[in-house]
Short mmCIF file of C-alpha atoms and ligand atoms in Angstrom, two decimals:
data_model
loop_
_atom_site.label_atom_id
_atom_site.label_comp_id
_atom_site.label_asym_id
_atom_site.label_seq_id
_atom_site.Cartn_x
_atom_site.Cartn_y
_atom_site.Cartn_z
CA MET A 196 22.04 13.38 37.15
CA ASP A 197 20.18 10.47 38.82
CA GLY A 198 19.19 9.37 35.34
CA ARG A 199 17.69 12.78 34.48
CA GLU A 200 18.74 15.15 31.75
CA LEU A 201 19.42 18.55 33.23
CA LEU A 202 20.60 21.73 31.64
CA CYS A 203 23.67 22.81 33.58
CA PHE A 204 23.86 26.41 34.82
CA SER A 205 26.54 25.82 37.43
CA SER A 206 29.80 25.10 35.59
CA ASN A 207 32.75 27.36 34.84
CA ASN A 208 33.00 25.99 31.30
CA TYR A 209 32.16 29.49 30.05
CA LEU A 210 33.01 29.04 26.39
CA GLY A 211 31.81 25.43 26.25
CA LEU A 212 35.29 24.25 25.25
CA ALA A 213 35.53 21.28 27.64
CA ASN A 214 34.18 18.97 24.91
CA HIS A 215 35.55 20.84 21.93
CA PRO A 216 36.77 18.47 19.18
CA ARG A 217 40.07 20.32 18.80
CA LEU A 218 40.88 19.94 22.51
CA VAL A 219 39.82 16.29 22.51
CA ALA A 220 41.96 15.69 19.41
CA ALA A 221 44.96 17.42 20.98
CA ALA A 222 44.63 15.14 24.01
CA HIS A 223 44.24 12.01 21.84
CA GLU A 224 47.29 12.87 19.76
CA SER A 225 49.27 13.54 22.92
CA LEU A 226 48.40 10.10 24.30
CA GLU A 227 49.87 8.53 21.16
CA ARG A 228 52.91 10.77 21.09
CA ASP A 229 53.75 11.42 24.75
CA GLY A 230 52.09 8.54 26.59
CA LEU A 231 50.08 9.26 29.73
CA GLY A 232 52.12 10.22 32.78
CA ALA A 233 55.07 12.60 33.05
CA GLY A 234 56.72 10.19 35.47
CA ALA A 235 58.41 12.69 37.79
CA SER A 236 58.38 16.25 38.99
CA ARG A 237 59.39 18.92 36.52
CA LEU A 238 62.87 19.53 37.97
CA ILE A 239 63.76 15.84 37.96
CA THR A 240 62.79 14.32 34.61
CA GLY A 241 59.16 15.39 34.27
CA THR A 242 59.63 18.36 31.96
CA MET A 243 58.49 17.44 28.45
CA GLU A 244 58.22 19.35 25.21
CA ALA A 245 54.46 19.52 25.83
CA HIS A 246 54.93 21.55 29.04
CA LEU A 247 57.43 23.97 27.53
CA GLU A 248 55.28 24.55 24.45
CA ALA A 249 52.19 25.17 26.56
CA GLU A 250 54.10 27.63 28.74
CA ALA A 251 55.33 29.56 25.71
CA ALA A 252 51.80 29.64 24.24
CA LEU A 253 50.21 30.77 27.52
CA ALA A 254 52.83 33.47 28.10
CA ALA A 255 52.18 34.72 24.56
CA PHE A 256 48.45 34.55 25.19
CA VAL A 257 48.61 37.00 28.11
CA ARG A 258 51.57 38.84 26.51
CA ALA A 259 53.88 38.12 29.41
CA GLU A 260 57.55 37.32 29.15
CA ALA A 261 57.16 33.87 30.67
CA ALA A 262 54.74 31.44 32.27
CA LEU A 263 54.99 28.38 34.49
CA LEU A 264 52.45 25.54 34.52
CA PHE A 265 50.96 24.16 37.73
CA SER A 266 48.74 21.11 38.17
CA THR A 267 45.82 23.15 39.51
CA GLY A 268 44.88 26.76 40.17
CA TYR A 269 44.90 25.94 43.86
CA ALA A 270 48.52 24.77 43.62
CA ALA A 271 49.49 27.81 41.52
CA ASN A 272 48.18 30.32 44.07
CA VAL A 273 49.49 28.52 47.10
CA GLY A 274 52.86 27.92 45.46
CA ALA A 275 53.31 31.42 44.08
CA LEU A 276 52.38 33.19 47.32
CA GLN A 277 54.47 30.85 49.44
CA ALA A 278 57.42 31.48 47.09
CA LEU A 279 57.05 35.26 46.90
CA ALA A 280 56.05 36.12 50.45
CA GLY A 281 57.51 35.47 53.87
CA PRO A 282 57.26 36.78 57.42
CA SER A 283 58.66 40.17 56.36
CA THR A 284 56.10 40.50 53.54
CA VAL A 285 52.75 42.19 53.96
CA VAL A 286 50.02 40.61 51.84
CA LEU A 287 47.01 42.87 51.28
CA SER A 288 44.10 40.67 50.37
CA ASP A 289 40.52 41.44 49.26
CA ALA A 290 38.02 40.00 51.75
CA LEU A 291 36.38 37.87 49.05
CA ASN A 292 39.53 36.40 47.55
CA HIS A 293 39.56 32.72 46.61
CA ALA A 294 40.48 30.24 49.35
CA SER A 295 43.71 29.28 47.57
CA LEU A 296 45.00 32.86 47.84
CA ILE A 297 44.16 32.92 51.53
CA ASP A 298 45.89 29.60 52.09
CA GLY A 299 48.98 30.69 50.14
CA ALA A 300 49.44 33.79 52.28
CA ARG A 301 49.03 31.67 55.41
CA LEU A 302 51.56 29.12 54.25
CA ALA A 303 54.02 31.95 53.56
CA ARG A 304 53.55 33.14 57.16
CA ALA A 305 53.13 36.59 55.69
CA GLN A 306 51.65 39.55 57.53
CA VAL A 307 48.15 39.37 56.11
CA ARG A 308 45.93 42.48 55.99
CA VAL A 309 42.44 41.84 54.67
CA TYR A 310 40.72 44.86 53.10
CA ARG A 311 36.97 45.15 52.73
CA HIS A 312 35.75 43.86 49.37
CA LEU A 313 36.75 46.32 46.60
CA ASP A 314 37.33 49.07 49.21
CA LEU A 315 40.28 51.11 47.91
CA ASP A 316 40.25 53.54 50.84
CA HIS A 317 40.54 50.68 53.28
CA LEU A 318 43.33 49.15 51.21
CA GLU A 319 45.21 52.43 51.10
CA ALA A 320 44.88 52.91 54.86
CA LEU A 321 46.27 49.39 55.42
CA LEU A 322 49.13 50.05 53.00
CA ARG A 323 50.03 53.27 54.82
CA GLU A 324 50.14 51.61 58.21
CA SER A 325 51.90 48.39 57.20
CA ARG A 326 54.22 49.20 54.29
CA ALA A 327 57.13 50.68 56.25
CA GLY A 328 57.34 47.65 58.55
CA ALA A 329 57.65 45.16 55.69
CA ASP A 330 60.38 44.42 53.15
CA ARG A 331 57.83 43.69 50.45
CA ALA A 332 54.13 44.32 49.93
CA ILE A 333 51.86 42.32 47.63
CA ILE A 334 48.30 43.35 46.78
CA VAL A 335 46.38 40.18 45.95
CA THR A 336 43.02 40.04 44.23
CA ASP A 337 40.69 37.93 42.13
CA ALA A 338 39.99 39.71 38.82
CA LEU A 339 36.38 38.50 38.66
CA PHE A 340 35.02 37.34 42.00
CA SER A 341 33.61 33.86 41.75
CA MET A 342 30.55 34.07 44.00
CA ASP A 343 29.50 37.69 43.33
CA GLY A 344 30.57 38.04 39.71
CA ASP A 345 31.88 41.56 40.26
CA LEU A 346 35.19 42.95 39.04
CA ALA A 347 38.30 44.21 40.83
CA PRO A 348 39.23 47.87 40.10
CA LEU A 349 42.52 46.83 38.54
CA ARG A 350 43.62 50.27 37.31
CA ASP A 351 43.22 51.73 40.79
CA LEU A 352 44.95 48.73 42.34
CA ARG A 353 47.86 49.10 39.91
CA ALA A 354 48.16 52.80 40.81
CA LEU A 355 48.09 52.06 44.55
CA ALA A 356 50.68 49.34 44.11
CA ASP A 357 52.97 51.74 42.23
CA THR A 358 52.53 54.52 44.78
CA HIS A 359 53.36 52.26 47.70
CA ASP A 360 56.04 50.19 46.00
CA ALA A 361 53.96 47.04 46.15
CA TRP A 362 53.44 44.16 43.72
CA LEU A 363 50.08 43.43 42.17
CA PHE A 364 49.06 39.76 42.08
CA VAL A 365 45.92 39.12 40.00
CA ASP A 366 44.07 35.80 39.82
CA GLU A 367 42.30 35.85 36.44
CA ALA A 368 40.61 32.44 36.96
CA HIS A 369 37.10 33.55 35.95
CA ALA A 370 38.01 36.45 33.68
CA LEU A 371 40.47 34.74 31.37
CA GLY A 372 38.84 33.67 28.13
CA VAL A 373 35.70 35.68 28.75
CA LEU A 374 36.77 39.28 29.33
CA GLY A 375 39.19 41.52 27.50
CA PRO A 376 40.43 41.66 23.93
CA GLU A 377 40.80 38.09 22.60
CA GLY A 378 39.76 36.88 26.03
CA ARG A 379 43.08 37.92 27.53
CA GLY A 380 41.41 38.81 30.80
CA LEU A 381 40.48 41.81 32.91
CA SER A 382 44.08 43.06 33.18
CA ALA A 383 44.24 43.28 29.38
CA ARG A 384 40.85 44.97 29.25
CA GLU A 385 41.96 47.56 31.80
CA GLY A 386 45.32 48.00 30.10
CA ILE A 387 47.39 47.15 33.16
CA VAL A 388 50.19 44.65 33.68
CA PRO A 389 50.15 42.76 36.99
CA ASP A 390 53.48 41.66 38.43
CA VAL A 391 51.99 38.20 38.86
CA LEU A 392 49.08 36.93 36.75
CA VAL A 393 47.46 33.59 37.48
CA GLY A 394 45.28 31.96 34.86
CA THR A 395 43.44 28.69 35.33
CA LEU A 396 42.97 26.15 32.56
CA GLY A 397 39.96 24.29 33.98
CA LYS A 398 37.41 27.05 33.37
CA SER A 399 37.19 28.86 30.02
CA PHE A 400 40.11 26.80 28.72
CA GLY A 401 38.12 23.61 29.18
CA ALA A 402 41.05 21.52 30.43
CA ALA A 403 42.74 21.46 33.88
CA GLY A 404 45.65 23.09 35.63
CA ALA A 405 46.88 26.65 35.75
CA PHE A 406 49.77 28.94 34.95
CA VAL A 407 51.53 31.85 36.58
CA ALA A 408 52.70 34.50 34.11
CA GLY A 409 55.02 37.46 34.50
CA SER A 410 58.69 38.21 33.99
CA ALA A 411 61.30 35.58 33.15
CA ARG A 412 62.77 36.29 36.59
CA LEU A 413 59.44 35.51 38.23
CA ARG A 414 59.24 32.20 36.37
CA ASP A 415 62.76 31.31 37.38
CA LEU A 416 62.10 32.12 41.01
CA LEU A 417 58.89 30.07 41.13
CA LEU A 418 60.56 27.20 39.36
CA HIS A 419 62.99 26.83 42.26
CA ARG A 420 60.91 28.03 45.18
CA ALA A 421 57.22 27.21 44.67
CA ARG A 422 56.90 24.01 46.66
CA SER A 423 53.65 22.93 44.99
CA TYR A 424 55.62 22.98 41.71
CA VAL A 425 58.94 21.55 42.87
CA PHE A 426 57.54 18.69 44.94
CA SER A 427 54.73 17.54 42.67
CA THR A 428 54.61 15.30 39.62
CA ALA A 429 54.43 17.26 36.38
CA PRO A 430 50.96 17.68 34.82
CA LEU A 431 49.94 15.06 32.25
CA PRO A 432 51.44 16.09 28.92
CA LEU A 433 48.01 15.67 27.30
CA VAL A 434 46.72 18.41 29.58
CA ALA A 435 49.53 20.69 28.48
CA ARG A 436 48.84 19.93 24.79
CA ALA A 437 45.13 20.58 25.32
CA ALA A 438 45.93 23.85 27.11
CA LYS A 439 48.06 25.00 24.21
CA ALA A 440 45.28 24.16 21.76
CA ALA A 441 42.80 25.95 24.02
CA ALA A 442 44.90 29.13 24.02
CA GLN A 443 44.51 29.28 20.23
CA LEU A 444 40.77 28.50 20.37
CA VAL A 445 40.15 31.10 23.05
CA LEU A 446 41.87 33.79 20.97
CA GLU A 447 39.45 33.06 18.14
CA ALA A 448 36.37 32.87 20.36
CA ASP A 449 34.92 36.39 20.09
CA GLU A 450 31.53 35.00 19.10
CA LEU A 451 31.43 32.61 22.05
CA ARG A 452 32.43 35.41 24.45
CA ALA A 453 29.68 37.61 23.08
CA ARG A 454 27.15 34.79 23.55
CA VAL A 455 28.02 34.18 27.21
CA LEU A 456 27.91 37.87 28.02
CA THR A 457 24.62 38.35 26.17
CA HIS A 458 23.08 35.38 28.01
CA ALA A 459 24.29 36.75 31.35
CA GLY A 460 22.97 40.23 30.56
CA ARG A 461 19.56 38.83 29.64
CA LEU A 462 19.37 36.76 32.81
CA ARG A 463 20.21 39.82 34.92
CA THR A 464 17.61 42.05 33.27
CA GLU A 465 14.83 39.49 33.09
CA LEU A 466 15.25 38.09 36.60
CA ARG A 467 15.38 41.59 38.09
CA ALA A 468 12.22 42.47 36.21
CA ARG A 469 10.59 39.47 37.93
CA GLY A 470 11.56 40.70 41.36
CA PHE A 471 14.69 38.64 41.99
CA GLU A 472 17.70 40.27 43.62
CA VAL A 473 20.58 40.19 41.16
CA PRO A 474 23.58 42.36 42.03
CA GLU A 475 25.20 44.72 39.53
CA SER A 476 28.01 43.05 37.60
CA GLU A 477 28.98 42.51 34.01
CA GLY A 478 30.78 39.19 33.64
CA PRO A 479 29.39 35.70 33.06
CA ILE A 480 28.45 34.97 36.70
CA VAL A 481 24.88 35.85 37.70
CA PRO A 482 24.18 35.42 41.41
CA VAL A 483 20.53 35.43 42.47
CA ILE A 484 20.54 36.40 46.14
CA VAL A 485 17.90 34.59 48.19
CA GLY A 486 19.30 35.19 51.70
CA ASP A 487 18.02 32.25 53.68
CA PRO A 488 19.84 28.94 53.08
CA ALA A 489 16.70 26.78 53.19
CA ALA A 490 14.84 29.07 50.79
CA THR A 491 17.86 28.94 48.50
CA MET A 492 17.82 25.15 48.46
CA ASN A 493 14.04 25.24 47.78
CA LEU A 494 14.61 27.37 44.72
CA SER A 495 17.44 25.10 43.61
CA ALA A 496 15.16 22.05 44.04
CA PHE A 497 12.35 23.76 42.12
CA LEU A 498 14.74 24.50 39.25
CA TYR A 499 15.97 20.90 39.38
CA GLU A 500 12.40 19.64 38.95
CA ALA A 501 12.05 22.03 36.01
CA GLY A 502 15.16 20.50 34.40
CA PHE A 503 17.92 22.91 35.42
CA LEU A 504 21.03 22.27 37.46
CA ALA A 505 21.52 25.53 39.37
CA GLN A 506 23.38 24.95 42.60
CA GLY A 507 22.60 26.84 45.79
CA ILE A 508 25.59 28.40 47.53
CA ARG A 509 25.39 28.76 51.30
CA PRO A 510 27.65 29.79 54.19
CA PRO A 511 30.55 29.33 54.74
CA THR A 512 31.18 29.74 51.01
CA VAL A 513 29.30 33.06 51.15
CA PRO A 514 28.51 35.35 54.13
CA VAL A 515 25.53 34.49 56.36
CA GLY A 516 22.32 36.00 55.01
CA THR A 517 23.50 36.01 51.39
CA SER A 518 22.76 32.43 50.31
CA ARG A 519 22.26 32.41 46.60
CA ILE A 520 21.81 30.56 43.37
CA ARG A 521 24.94 31.13 41.30
CA LEU A 522 23.83 31.01 37.68
CA VAL A 523 26.43 30.59 35.00
CA PRO A 524 25.24 30.58 31.41
CA ILE A 525 27.73 29.22 28.90
CA ALA A 526 28.30 29.90 25.21
CA THR A 527 26.73 26.64 24.08
CA HIS A 528 23.37 27.36 25.74
CA ALA A 529 20.73 28.18 23.13
CA ASP A 530 18.68 31.38 23.44
CA ALA A 531 15.60 29.20 23.96
CA GLU A 532 17.31 27.52 26.93
CA ILE A 533 17.89 30.90 28.55
CA ASP A 534 14.21 31.72 27.92
CA ALA A 535 13.21 28.44 29.57
CA LEU A 536 15.29 29.18 32.65
CA ILE A 537 13.74 32.64 32.95
CA ALA A 538 10.30 31.04 32.67
CA ALA A 539 11.17 28.61 35.47
CA PHE A 540 12.15 31.50 37.74
CA ARG A 541 8.88 33.22 36.88
CA ALA A 542 6.95 30.07 37.75
CA PHE A 543 8.75 29.91 41.07
CA GLY A 544 7.86 33.55 41.79
CA GLU A 545 4.19 32.87 41.00
CA ARG A 546 3.86 29.59 42.82
C1 LIG B 1982 38.74 27.89 40.48
C2 LIG B 1982 39.64 28.90 41.10
C3 LIG B 1982 40.92 28.57 41.52
C4 LIG B 1982 41.40 27.14 41.58
O1 LIG B 1982 41.61 26.61 40.34
P1 LIG B 1982 41.62 25.00 40.19
O2 LIG B 1982 42.32 24.78 38.91
O3 LIG B 1982 40.19 24.58 40.17
O4 LIG B 1982 42.38 24.46 41.35
C5 LIG B 1982 41.75 29.58 41.95
N1 LIG B 1982 41.33 30.86 42.01
C6 LIG B 1982 40.07 31.21 41.65
C7 LIG B 1982 39.65 32.63 41.73
C8 LIG B 1982 39.19 30.24 41.18
O5 LIG B 1982 37.96 30.56 40.85
#
């Protein structure tokens, strides 16, 4: 950045796959074989073998019946919610859900009820008061929350959904690849099956785009009704080929997963020991809460001078008074690089 070499602690490239030779090769081969653009939307003439193969591989990856590719995670969430919900649907949404989930529920003109972050009692109260007045209820949650790094209580959410005849919609964007057996996400780790599972391909998978997985019926419905799918040019086939290759790599990436989680655990322990406020969580995201936005940017600038890219996150992305540095170690960081970052935080504390 600005001609300086910085060690990046702010990406979502958790497994370090974005530059992996097998993904790069898959994309190169696709260019030769498929050309560049898909030329049209999927329902017109844009569907290529590359898309169908990626969908089959991604469905198999999360052990769902079927999956549908979208150009981005944003488009997947907006499209899926708009397709599944309407004015007679109540959407119960965690207060810290990703913006794309919020926008999807709005676009659907659904009855939106926001429950306090991870608060099951609040969710249940909202379900009790709203369920009878709606034809359909959908509980929507991130699996691993992007700014706090904490996890949704998916088993409890599944049980509440079953009790109240609601669907469970889980956005696995940050969990997929990192958590669960073979990186199959938090749902797999918790042994639950969401009705709708969204996975993104631009984070652990190192590529771009997203997929929605679930039943074959769900796929069929989205294929005809999700407007961000129907009215948008199909993803580049090379992205689909890279995503398929990534699904195989991610399955085999136990060592990389262990490295990210070990790095994150060390950062939590060591930064806490040096007096920094680091909330309880167990995934790859390590927020360091500073509070004041200016103080947060000072810390970010100090780290920059020390050779680390560690972005400050301020309102409105996070609530007022909780400005933070969101640290994300990745599998390709060396242990010595984690040590160096910890040393930089210590130097900041002692300055
Ligand atoms: C990143 C993210 C998205 C959006 O995915 P893109 O592919 O970047 O559009 C959706 N949901 C969550 C929880 C995310 O973190």
